Coordinates of C-alpha atoms and ligand atoms in Angstrom, one line a residue:
X1 CA -0.1 25.5 6.0
X2 CA -1.2 23.4 3.1
X3 CA -3.2 25.0 0.5
X4 CA -6.8 23.7 0.1
X5 CA -7.0 22.1 -3.4
X6 CA -7.8 24.8 -6.0
X7 CA -10.6 24.1 -8.4
X8 CA -8.4 25.5 -11.2
X9 CA -6.0 23.2 -13.2
X10 CA -2.7 23.0 -11.4
X11 CA 0.6 21.0 -12.0
X12 CA -1.5 17.9 -10.8
X13 CA -3.9 18.2 -13.5
X14 CA -7.5 19.6 -13.4
X15 CA -9.3 19.2 -10.2
X16 CA -11.1 16.1 -11.7
X17 CA -7.6 14.5 -12.2
X18 CA -6.0 15.7 -8.9
X19 CA -4.7 12.3 -8.3
X20 CA -2.3 12.4 -11.3
X21 CA 0.3 14.3 -9.5
X22 CA -0.8 13.9 -5.8
X23 CA 1.2 13.1 -2.7
X24 CA -0.8 10.4 -0.9
X25 CA -0.2 9.4 2.6
X26 CA -1.0 5.8 3.5
X27 CA -2.6 5.8 7.0
X28 CA -2.8 2.3 8.6
X29 CA -5.4 3.0 11.1
X30 CA -4.6 0.5 13.7
X31 CA -1.1 2.0 14.0
X32 CA -1.6 5.7 13.5
X33 CA -3.2 7.1 16.6
X34 CA -5.3 5.6 19.4
X35 CA -7.9 8.0 21.0
X36 CA -9.9 5.4 22.8
X37 CA -6.9 4.0 24.8
X38 CA -7.4 0.4 23.8
X39 CA -3.9 0.2 22.2
X40 CA -5.4 0.2 18.6
X41 CA -5.4 3.2 16.5
X42 CA -8.9 4.5 15.5
X43 CA -10.7 7.1 13.4
X44 CA -11.0 9.6 16.5
X45 CA -7.2 9.3 16.6
X46 CA -6.8 10.0 12.8
X47 CA -9.2 12.9 12.9
X48 CA -7.2 14.5 16.0
X49 CA -4.1 14.4 13.8
X50 CA -5.5 15.6 10.5
X51 CA -3.8 19.1 11.1
X52 CA -0.4 17.1 11.2
X53 CA -1.0 15.8 7.9
X54 CA -2.2 19.1 6.4
X55 CA 1.0 20.6 7.9
X56 CA 3.1 17.6 6.2
X57 CA 1.7 18.9 2.9
X58 CA -0.1 15.8 1.6
X59 CA -3.0 15.9 -0.9
X60 CA -4.8 12.7 0.0
X61 CA -5.0 10.0 2.5
X62 CA -5.4 6.3 1.8
X63 CA -6.9 4.4 4.7
X64 CA -6.3 0.8 5.1
X65 CA -9.5 -1.3 5.5
X66 CA -11.6 0.1 8.3
X67 CA -14.7 -2.1 8.1
X68 CA -16.2 -4.5 10.6
X69 CA -13.9 -7.5 10.6
X70 CA -12.8 -10.4 12.9
X71 CA -9.3 -9.0 12.0
X72 CA -7.6 -12.3 11.2
X73 CA -5.6 -10.2 8.6
X74 CA -5.7 -6.8 10.1
X75 CA -9.0 -5.9 8.4
X76 CA -8.3 -7.3 5.0
X77 CA -11.1 -9.8 5.9
X78 CA -14.2 -7.8 5.7
X79 CA -17.5 -8.9 7.3
X80 CA -19.5 -5.8 6.3
X81 CA -18.5 -3.5 3.4
X82 CA -20.8 -0.7 4.5
X83 CA -19.8 0.1 8.0
X84 CA -16.9 0.7 10.3
X85 CA -15.3 -1.7 12.8
X86 CA -16.2 -0.6 16.4
X87 CA -12.5 -1.0 17.1
X88 CA -12.0 2.2 14.9
X89 CA -15.2 4.0 15.5
X90 CA -18.6 4.5 13.7
X91 CA -19.9 5.3 10.3
X92 CA -20.5 8.9 11.8
X93 CA -16.9 9.1 12.6
X94 CA -16.0 8.2 9.1
X95 CA -18.4 10.9 7.8
X96 CA -16.9 13.4 10.1
X97 CA -13.5 12.5 9.1
X98 CA -14.2 12.9 5.4
X99 CA -15.8 16.3 6.0
X100 CA -12.9 17.6 8.2
X101 CA -10.3 16.3 5.8
X102 CA -11.9 17.9 2.8
X103 CA -12.1 21.2 4.8
X104 CA -8.3 20.9 5.1
X105 CA -8.0 20.3 1.3
X106 CA -7.2 16.6 1.9
X107 CA -8.9 13.8 -0.2
X108 CA -9.9 10.4 1.1
X109 CA -9.1 7.2 -0.5
X110 CA -10.4 3.9 1.1
X111 CA -9.5 0.3 0.6
X112 CA -12.0 -2.1 -0.9
X113 CA -11.2 -5.8 -0.9
X114 CA -13.1 -7.5 -3.8
X115 CA -11.0 -10.6 -4.1
X116 CA -12.1 -12.2 -0.8
X117 CA -14.3 -11.7 2.1
X118 CA -14.4 -12.8 5.8
X119 CA -15.6 -16.3 6.9
X120 CA -17.8 -14.1 9.2
X121 CA -19.4 -12.3 6.2
X122 CA -23.2 -13.1 6.3
X123 CA -22.8 -14.2 2.7
X124 CA -20.3 -16.8 3.6
X125 CA -22.3 -17.9 6.6
X126 CA -25.4 -18.2 4.4
X127 CA -23.4 -20.3 1.9
X128 CA -22.2 -22.8 4.6
X129 CA -25.8 -23.2 5.8
X130 CA -27.2 -23.6 2.3
X131 CA -25.4 -26.7 1.3
X132 CA -23.7 -28.0 -2.0
X133 CA -25.1 -26.8 -5.4
X134 CA -26.9 -23.9 -3.8
X135 CA -27.1 -20.4 -5.5
X136 CA -25.6 -18.8 -2.5
X137 CA -22.4 -21.2 -2.6
X138 CA -21.9 -19.8 -6.1
X139 CA -20.8 -16.4 -4.8
X140 CA -17.6 -18.3 -3.5
X141 CA -15.4 -21.1 -4.9
X142 CA -16.9 -24.2 -3.3
X143 CA -15.9 -27.6 -5.1
X144 CA -16.0 -31.2 -4.1
X145 CA -12.5 -32.5 -3.2
X146 CA -10.8 -35.3 -5.2
X147 CA -9.5 -38.7 -4.5
X148 CA -11.1 -41.2 -2.0
X149 CA -13.9 -39.6 -0.1
X150 CA -13.1 -36.1 -1.7
X151 CA -10.2 -36.0 0.9
X152 CA -7.9 -34.0 -1.4
X153 CA -8.4 -30.3 -2.3
X154 CA -9.7 -29.7 -5.8
X155 CA -6.4 -28.4 -7.1
X156 CA -2.8 -27.7 -6.0
X157 CA -3.1 -23.9 -5.5
X158 CA -1.3 -22.7 -2.4
X159 CA -2.3 -19.8 -0.1
X160 CA -0.1 -16.7 -0.7
X161 CA 0.1 -16.7 3.0
X162 CA 1.5 -20.3 3.2
X163 CA -0.1 -23.7 3.4
X164 CA -3.0 -25.0 1.1
X165 CA -5.2 -22.6 -0.8
X166 CA -8.4 -24.8 0.1
X167 CA -10.0 -25.6 3.3
X168 CA -12.6 -28.4 3.8
X169 CA -15.9 -27.7 5.5
X170 CA -18.4 -29.7 7.4
X171 CA -21.9 -29.7 5.8
X172 CA -24.9 -28.7 7.8
X173 CA -25.8 -32.4 8.2
X174 CA -22.4 -33.1 9.8
X175 CA -20.8 -34.9 7.0
X176 CA -17.3 -34.0 5.6
X177 CA -18.1 -31.5 2.8
X178 CA -16.9 -29.4 -0.1
X179 CA -13.8 -27.3 0.0
X180 CA -13.5 -23.6 -0.5
X181 CA -10.8 -21.5 -2.1
X182 CA -8.9 -18.9 -0.2
X183 CA -5.8 -17.4 -1.9
X184 CA -4.9 -15.9 1.5
X185 CA -5.9 -17.2 5.0
X186 CA -8.8 -19.7 5.5
X187 CA -10.7 -16.9 7.1
X188 CA -10.6 -15.0 3.7
X189 CA -12.8 -17.1 1.4
X190 CA -12.4 -15.9 -2.3
X191 CA -15.4 -14.4 -4.2
X192 CA -16.5 -15.9 -7.4
X193 CA -16.5 -13.0 -9.8
X194 CA -18.5 -15.0 -12.3
X195 CA -21.4 -14.6 -10.1
X196 CA -23.7 -11.7 -11.1
X197 CA -24.5 -11.1 -7.4
X198 CA -21.0 -10.4 -6.6
X199 CA -20.6 -8.0 -9.4
X200 CA -23.7 -6.1 -8.3
X201 CA -22.7 -6.1 -4.7
X202 CA -19.4 -4.4 -5.3
X203 CA -20.9 -1.8 -7.8
X204 CA -23.2 -1.0 -5.0
X205 CA -20.4 -0.9 -2.4
X206 CA -18.4 1.5 -4.6
X207 CA -21.5 3.9 -4.9
X208 CA -22.2 3.6 -1.1
X209 CA -18.8 5.1 -0.4
X210 CA -18.6 7.6 -3.3
X211 CA -22.0 8.8 -2.1
X212 CA -20.5 9.4 1.3
X213 CA -17.8 11.6 -0.2
X214 CA -14.8 9.4 -0.6
X215 CA -12.5 10.5 -3.4
X216 CA -11.0 7.2 -4.4
X217 CA -10.8 3.5 -3.9
X218 CA -7.6 1.4 -3.6
X219 CA -8.6 -2.1 -5.0
X220 CA -6.9 -4.8 -3.0
X221 CA -5.4 -7.7 -4.7
X222 CA -6.8 -6.5 -8.1
X223 CA -4.8 -8.8 -10.3
X224 CA -6.3 -11.9 -8.6
X225 CA -10.1 -11.2 -8.8
X226 CA -11.0 -13.5 -11.8
X227 CA -10.2 -17.2 -11.9
X228 CA -10.5 -19.6 -14.7
X229 CA -13.6 -21.7 -13.6
X230 CA -11.8 -25.0 -14.6
X231 CA -9.5 -24.2 -11.8
X232 CA -6.5 -25.9 -13.4
X233 CA -3.5 -27.1 -11.3
X234 CA -0.6 -24.5 -11.3
X235 CA 2.5 -25.6 -13.1
X236 CA 5.6 -24.0 -11.5
X237 CA 7.2 -24.2 -15.0
X238 CA 4.6 -21.7 -16.3
X239 CA 6.8 -18.8 -14.9
X240 CA 3.6 -16.9 -14.1
X241 CA 3.5 -15.5 -10.6
X242 CA -0.4 -15.0 -11.0
X243 CA -1.6 -18.5 -11.9
X244 CA -5.0 -17.7 -10.8
X245 CA -5.9 -14.9 -13.3
X246 CA -8.2 -14.9 -16.2
X247 CA -6.9 -11.6 -17.7
X248 CA -9.8 -11.0 -20.1
X249 CA -12.3 -11.1 -17.2
X250 CA -10.1 -8.9 -15.0
X251 CA -10.3 -6.3 -17.7
X252 CA -13.9 -6.8 -17.9
X253 CA -14.2 -6.2 -14.2
X254 CA -12.1 -3.1 -14.3
X255 CA -14.1 -1.6 -17.0
X256 CA -17.3 -2.1 -14.9
X257 CA -15.8 -0.4 -12.0
X258 CA -14.6 2.4 -14.1
X259 CA -18.0 2.9 -15.4
X260 CA -19.3 3.5 -11.9
X261 CA -16.4 5.7 -11.0
X262 CA -17.1 7.8 -14.0
X263 CA -20.6 8.6 -12.6
X264 CA -18.6 10.6 -10.0
X265 CA -16.1 13.1 -11.5
X266 CA -12.9 13.4 -9.7
X267 CA -12.9 9.9 -8.2
X268 CA -9.9 7.6 -8.7
X269 CA -9.6 3.9 -8.8
X270 CA -6.0 2.7 -7.8
X271 CA -5.3 -0.9 -8.3
X272 CA -3.1 -3.1 -6.1
X273 CA -1.5 -5.2 -8.8
X274 CA 1.4 -6.9 -7.0
X275 CA 3.8 -7.6 -9.9
X276 CA 7.4 -6.6 -9.4
X277 CA 8.0 -6.9 -13.2
X278 CA 7.0 -3.9 -15.2
X279 CA 6.2 -5.8 -18.4
X280 CA 3.7 -8.0 -16.5
X281 CA 2.3 -5.0 -14.7
X282 CA 1.6 -3.3 -18.2
X283 CA -0.9 -6.1 -18.9
X284 CA -3.2 -4.8 -16.2
X285 CA -3.1 -1.1 -17.3
X286 CA -5.5 -0.2 -20.1
X287 CA -7.4 3.1 -21.0
X288 CA -10.9 3.1 -19.6
X289 CA -10.1 0.9 -16.7
X290 CA -8.2 1.6 -13.4
X291 CA -6.8 5.2 -13.2
X292 CA -3.5 4.0 -11.8
X293 CA -1.7 1.0 -10.3
X294 CA 0.8 0.8 -7.5
X295 CA 4.4 0.8 -8.7
X296 CA 5.7 -2.5 -7.3
X297 CA 8.6 -2.6 -9.7
X298 CA 10.0 0.7 -8.1
X299 CA 9.2 -0.5 -4.6
X300 CA 11.2 -3.7 -5.1
X301 CA 14.1 -2.0 -6.8
X302 CA 17.6 -2.1 -5.1
X303 CA 19.4 1.1 -4.3
X304 CA 21.3 1.0 -7.7
X305 CA 21.5 3.8 -10.2
X306 CA 21.2 1.6 -13.3
X307 CA 18.4 -0.5 -11.8
X308 CA 16.3 2.6 -10.7
X309 CA 17.0 4.3 -14.1
X310 CA 15.7 1.2 -16.0
X311 CA 12.6 0.9 -13.6
X312 CA 11.8 4.7 -14.0
X313 CA 11.9 4.4 -17.7
X314 CA 9.8 1.3 -17.7
X315 CA 7.3 3.0 -15.4
X316 CA 6.9 6.0 -17.6
X317 CA 6.3 3.9 -20.7
X318 CA 3.5 1.9 -19.1
X319 CA 0.6 1.9 -21.7
X320 CA -2.6 3.8 -21.4
X321 CA -3.5 6.9 -19.6
X322 CA -2.3 5.9 -16.1
X323 CA 0.1 8.3 -14.5
X324 CA 3.1 6.7 -12.7
X325 CA 2.8 6.1 -8.9
X326 CA 5.9 6.1 -6.8
X327 CA 6.0 3.9 -3.7
X328 CA 9.0 3.3 -1.6
X329 CA 7.1 1.2 1.1
X330 CA 3.9 0.1 2.6
X331 CA 2.3 -2.0 5.2
X332 CA 3.3 -5.4 3.5
X333 CA 7.0 -4.8 3.0
X334 CA 10.1 -3.9 5.1
X335 CA 10.7 -0.4 6.0
X336 CA 12.9 1.5 3.8
X337 CA 15.5 2.7 6.4
X338 CA 16.3 -0.9 7.2
X339 CA 16.2 -2.2 3.5
X340 CA 18.6 0.4 2.3
X341 CA 21.0 -0.3 5.3
X342 CA 21.3 -3.9 4.3
X343 CA 24.0 -5.5 2.1
X344 CA 21.2 -6.4 -0.3
X345 CA 18.9 -3.5 -0.7
X346 CA 16.2 -5.0 -3.0
X347 CA 12.9 -6.4 -1.6
X348 CA 10.9 -9.5 -2.7
X349 CA 7.9 -10.8 -0.6
X350 CA 8.8 -14.4 -1.2
X351 CA 12.3 -13.8 0.2
X352 CA 11.4 -11.8 3.4
X353 CA 13.3 -14.4 5.6
X354 CA 16.4 -14.0 3.6
X355 CA 16.3 -10.3 3.8
X356 CA 15.8 -10.3 7.6
X357 CA 19.0 -12.4 7.8
X358 CA 21.1 -9.4 7.0
X359 CA 22.1 -7.0 9.7
X360 CA 21.3 -3.4 8.7
X361 CA 23.4 -0.2 9.1
X362 CA 20.5 2.2 10.1
X363 CA 22.6 5.4 9.8
X364 CA 23.4 4.4 6.2
X365 CA 19.9 3.3 5.5
X366 CA 18.5 6.6 6.8
X367 CA 20.9 8.5 4.6
X368 CA 19.8 6.6 1.5
X369 CA 16.1 6.8 2.6
X370 CA 16.4 10.6 2.7
X371 CA 18.0 10.7 -0.8
X372 CA 15.4 8.2 -2.0
X373 CA 12.7 10.5 -0.8
X374 CA 13.8 13.5 -2.8
X375 CA 14.4 11.4 -5.7
X376 CA 10.9 9.9 -5.4
X377 CA 9.2 13.1 -4.8
X378 CA 10.8 14.7 -8.0
X379 CA 9.5 12.0 -10.4
X380 CA 6.6 12.7 -12.6
X381 CA 3.3 11.4 -11.2
X382 CA 1.8 10.6 -7.8
X383 CA 3.7 9.7 -4.7
X384 CA 2.7 7.4 -1.9
X385 CA 4.2 7.8 1.6
X386 CA 3.6 5.1 4.1
X387 CA 2.8 6.4 7.5
X388 CA 6.3 6.6 9.5
X389 CA 8.3 6.9 6.4
X390 CA 8.2 10.7 7.0
X391 CA 9.9 10.0 10.5
X392 CA 12.6 7.5 9.3
X393 CA 11.1 4.6 11.3
X394 CA 12.9 1.3 10.7
X395 CA 11.6 -2.2 10.5
X396 CA 11.2 -3.6 13.9
X397 CA 12.7 -7.1 13.4
X398 CA 12.9 -8.3 17.2
X399 CA 9.2 -8.4 17.9
X400 CA 8.8 -11.3 20.3
X401 CA 7.2 -14.3 18.6
X402 CA 4.3 -14.4 21.1
X403 CA 3.3 -10.9 20.3
X404 CA 3.3 -11.2 16.5
X405 CA -0.1 -11.0 14.8
X406 CA 0.6 -11.5 11.1
X407 CA -1.1 -14.7 9.7
X408 CA 1.9 -15.0 7.5
X409 CA 4.1 -15.7 10.5
X410 CA 1.7 -18.4 11.7
X411 CA 0.9 -20.1 8.5
X412 CA 4.6 -20.5 7.7
X413 CA 5.2 -21.7 11.2
X414 CA 7.6 -18.7 11.8
X415 CA 9.5 -19.4 8.6
X416 CA 8.5 -16.1 7.2
X417 CA 8.6 -13.2 10.0
X418 CA 5.7 -11.5 8.3
X419 CA 4.8 -7.8 8.2
X420 CA 4.3 -6.8 11.8
X421 CA 7.8 -5.1 11.9
X422 CA 6.6 -2.4 9.5
X423 CA 3.2 -1.9 11.4
X424 CA 4.5 -0.9 14.8
X425 CA 2.4 2.1 16.1
X426 CA 3.8 5.6 15.4
X427 CA 5.7 7.5 18.0
X428 CA 4.1 11.0 18.4
X429 CA 5.7 12.5 21.6
X430 CA 7.4 11.9 24.9
X431 CA 10.5 9.9 25.7
X432 CA 9.4 6.5 26.2
X433 CA 6.6 4.1 24.8
X434 CA 3.7 4.5 24.1
X435 CA 5.2 7.8 22.9
X436 CA 1.7 9.5 22.8
X437 CA 0.2 6.9 20.5
X438 CA -2.2 6.0 23.3
X439 CA -3.7 8.8 25.4
X440 CA -2.3 9.4 29.0
X441 CA -4.0 6.7 31.4
X442 CA -4.8 4.3 28.6
X443 CA -6.0 1.0 29.9
X444 CA -3.9 -0.9 27.0
X445 CA -0.3 -0.9 25.8
X446 CA 0.0 -0.4 21.8
X447 CA -0.9 -3.5 19.9
X448 CA 2.6 -4.1 19.0
X449 CA 5.7 -2.9 21.2
X450 CA 7.6 0.2 20.0
X451 CA 11.4 0.3 20.4
X452 CA 12.6 2.6 23.0
X453 CA 15.0 4.3 20.6
X454 CA 12.2 5.8 18.8
X455 CA 12.3 8.6 21.3
X456 CA 14.4 10.4 18.8
X457 CA 12.0 9.8 16.0
X458 CA 8.7 11.1 17.6
X459 CA 6.8 13.8 15.6
X460 CA 7.5 16.1 18.5
X461 CA 11.3 15.4 18.5
X462 CA 11.6 15.6 14.8
X463 CA 9.5 18.9 14.5
X464 CA 12.0 20.6 16.8
X465 CA 15.1 19.3 14.7
X466 CA 15.8 21.2 11.5
X467 CA 17.8 18.2 10.0
X468 CA 15.1 15.5 10.8
X469 CA 13.4 13.3 8.3
X470 CA 10.1 15.0 9.1
X471 CA 11.3 18.4 8.1
X472 CA 12.8 17.0 4.9
X473 CA 9.5 15.7 4.0
X474 CA 7.7 18.8 5.0
X475 CA 10.2 21.0 2.9
X476 CA 10.0 18.6 -0.1
X477 CA 6.2 18.5 -0.3
X478 CA 6.0 22.4 0.0
X479 CA 8.5 22.8 -2.9
X480 CA 6.7 20.0 -4.9
X481 CA 3.4 21.8 -4.5
X482 CA 4.9 25.3 -5.4
X483 CA 6.9 24.1 -8.3
X484 CA 4.9 24.2 -11.5
X485 CA 7.0 21.7 -13.4
X486 CA 6.7 19.0 -10.7
X487 CA 3.8 16.7 -10.2
X488 CA 2.3 15.3 -13.4
X489 CA 4.7 17.0 -15.9
X490 CA 7.4 15.4 -18.1
X491 CA 11.0 14.8 -17.0
X492 CA 14.1 14.7 -19.2
X493 CA 17.1 12.7 -18.2
X494 CA 20.5 14.7 -18.1
X495 CA 24.0 13.3 -18.8
X496 CA 25.6 12.1 -15.5
X497 CA 28.5 9.9 -14.5
X498 CA 28.0 6.4 -13.7
X499 CA 26.2 5.8 -10.4
X500 CA 24.4 9.2 -10.7
X501 CA 20.8 9.9 -11.8
X502 CA 20.2 13.4 -13.0
X503 CA 16.9 14.6 -14.6
X504 CA 15.2 18.1 -15.3
X505 CA 11.6 18.9 -14.6
X506 CA 11.0 21.9 -16.9
X507 CA 13.6 24.4 -17.5
X508 CA 14.6 25.5 -14.1
X509 CA 14.4 22.4 -11.8
X510 CA 16.9 19.6 -11.7
X511 CA 17.2 16.5 -9.3
X512 CA 20.5 14.8 -8.9
X513 CA 21.0 11.6 -6.8
X514 CA 24.4 10.4 -6.2
X515 CA 24.3 6.5 -5.7
X516 CA 28.0 6.0 -6.3
X517 CA 30.7 5.8 -3.6
X518 CA 32.5 9.1 -4.5
X519 CA 31.4 12.7 -4.4
X520 CA 30.6 14.2 -7.8
X521 CA 30.6 17.8 -9.0
X522 CA 27.5 19.8 -8.9
X523 CA 26.7 22.0 -12.0
X524 CA 28.5 25.2 -11.5
X525 CA 25.6 27.7 -12.2
X526 CA 22.9 26.0 -9.9
X527 CA 21.8 26.7 -6.5
X528 CA 20.5 24.0 -4.0
X529 CA 16.7 24.4 -3.3
X530 CA 16.9 21.3 -1.0
X531 CA 19.4 18.5 -0.2
X532 CA 18.9 15.2 1.6
X533 CA 22.2 15.7 3.5
X534 CA 25.1 18.3 3.9
X535 CA 26.8 19.3 0.6
X536 CA 30.4 19.7 0.2
X537 CA 31.3 22.9 -1.7
X538 CA 30.4 22.3 -5.3
X539 CA 30.1 18.5 -4.6
X540 CA 27.2 16.0 -4.0
X541 CA 28.3 13.4 -1.5
X542 CA 27.5 9.7 -1.9
X543 CA 23.9 8.6 -1.0
X544 CA 22.6 12.1 -1.4
X545 CA 20.0 13.8 -3.5
X546 CA 19.8 17.6 -4.3
X547 CA 17.1 19.6 -5.9
X548 CA 18.6 22.4 -7.8
X549 CA 17.5 25.7 -9.3
X550 CA 19.1 25.8 -12.8
X551 CA 19.0 28.1 -15.9
Ligands
NOJ601 C1 -3.0 -6.9 0.1 C2 -2.7 -6.3 1.3 O1 -2.0 -5.0 1.2 C3 -2.4 -7.1 2.4 O2 -2.1 -6.5 3.5 C4 -3.3 -8.2 2.6 O3 -2.9 -9.1 3.6 C5 -3.7 -8.9 1.2 N1 -3.8 -8.0 0.2 C6 -4.9 -9.7 1.3 O4 -5.9 -8.9 1.5

């Protein structure tokens, strides 16, 4: 059983900096466990499975948005930042969940979405009713259109989900009116962070949840928050993937959030700064601002020793005090087993369609995903585990079009398959769908269909199999906790042949990953603590990681 977090300093830092070396489980509520039987996961389902997570050995859970929402973007369109969507439960359920998780030694991080709101948020409804030039419209980005009759959007910005980044409204008097900015779906109007009301609101939202006992906030779209009020056209030649950002203002906002978090010792701010390029990411990391940012360069990296070596080095030299975070996958990207089974093992949001064009060797992908899991969990810093990664679930690429839910699929007219394939509900037990995701006798089927082959990947099936992905994750997390030199402590690269990554954590722990196509010799005086696959005598086979006791 997982040890409750000790108040004493540990390999993860002091109890106030627990997050520096933590293992954080991403719980995508709607796909985790459904207790109510409506086919959608909920907080009661999450509460019922907290012992599973304690047994897995994680330190914290990050919950994707759980707020009241029309669910146009799976909850990333928030109508009320201080409550829980009835789909998922009540505020009392959230309180109980926080208390029960804490009793098991598990911290809670929640998602806050400050870049944009929901078109059903009372502020936006008020802004629509109030008319042009009103103070309440200033909380969003309303602008007159350009050209004859204001028929053209104010600038050329496109929505990240496809299509234009602006939508025209009808004014209260029935005339064609202003346009509003939405970097995502039209149902997600962007907030104007130049508005003091917006700033005050989010400081208050942070306090609301910190006061309820949450231990951290994951800040959605953290790089996009601040726009140049001149709203200049985007020039594709600028080479900047973030044309919207006023970087100075972003830093100022981060500092104001940090000042709030600092009032609550032990709370962490994790920024979702979606930049797959480490040099650009570095521009968002400053002392006294966000505590950490997600490591998208690592998440996007192909299964290639030189590329991984480089991205690990770049990550470890990020400026400031931020510890590294290691992320293999999340609810926005293809599942790792599928990715690593393709001819091209990189990932890029803009090229999802291209990646889906490849076949995937799931056996090879699983083997590599196991090796990647041990590599990742041996690196210095925090590690994020996206639910289902511990079961080796694959990307479900054959969801029928009529069952798809992701706005990306619809806004690109099917050009981009979107993210549903990584969001399919978890298989818990049994031999056929719904695999215990919904309770017996449930009135509804899971909100996305589960492949029948997942009968071998249920929690129950994997708990019973010593060589399962689940058992590998449990063993790895147990060792990670027990080893003083893991977590947030330094690493040192060791000499290794081409295609092999070898590094030590302290004097007696070595991690070796073989990404080459040939077996490589293991150090003679070392013994294996854990391996991602069977070892040949004295040899480490391809696509395998071993943790060694040395010295
Ligand atoms: C990033 C989130 O991870 C993603 O799921 C969401 O669609 C966008 N931000 C918009 O909120």
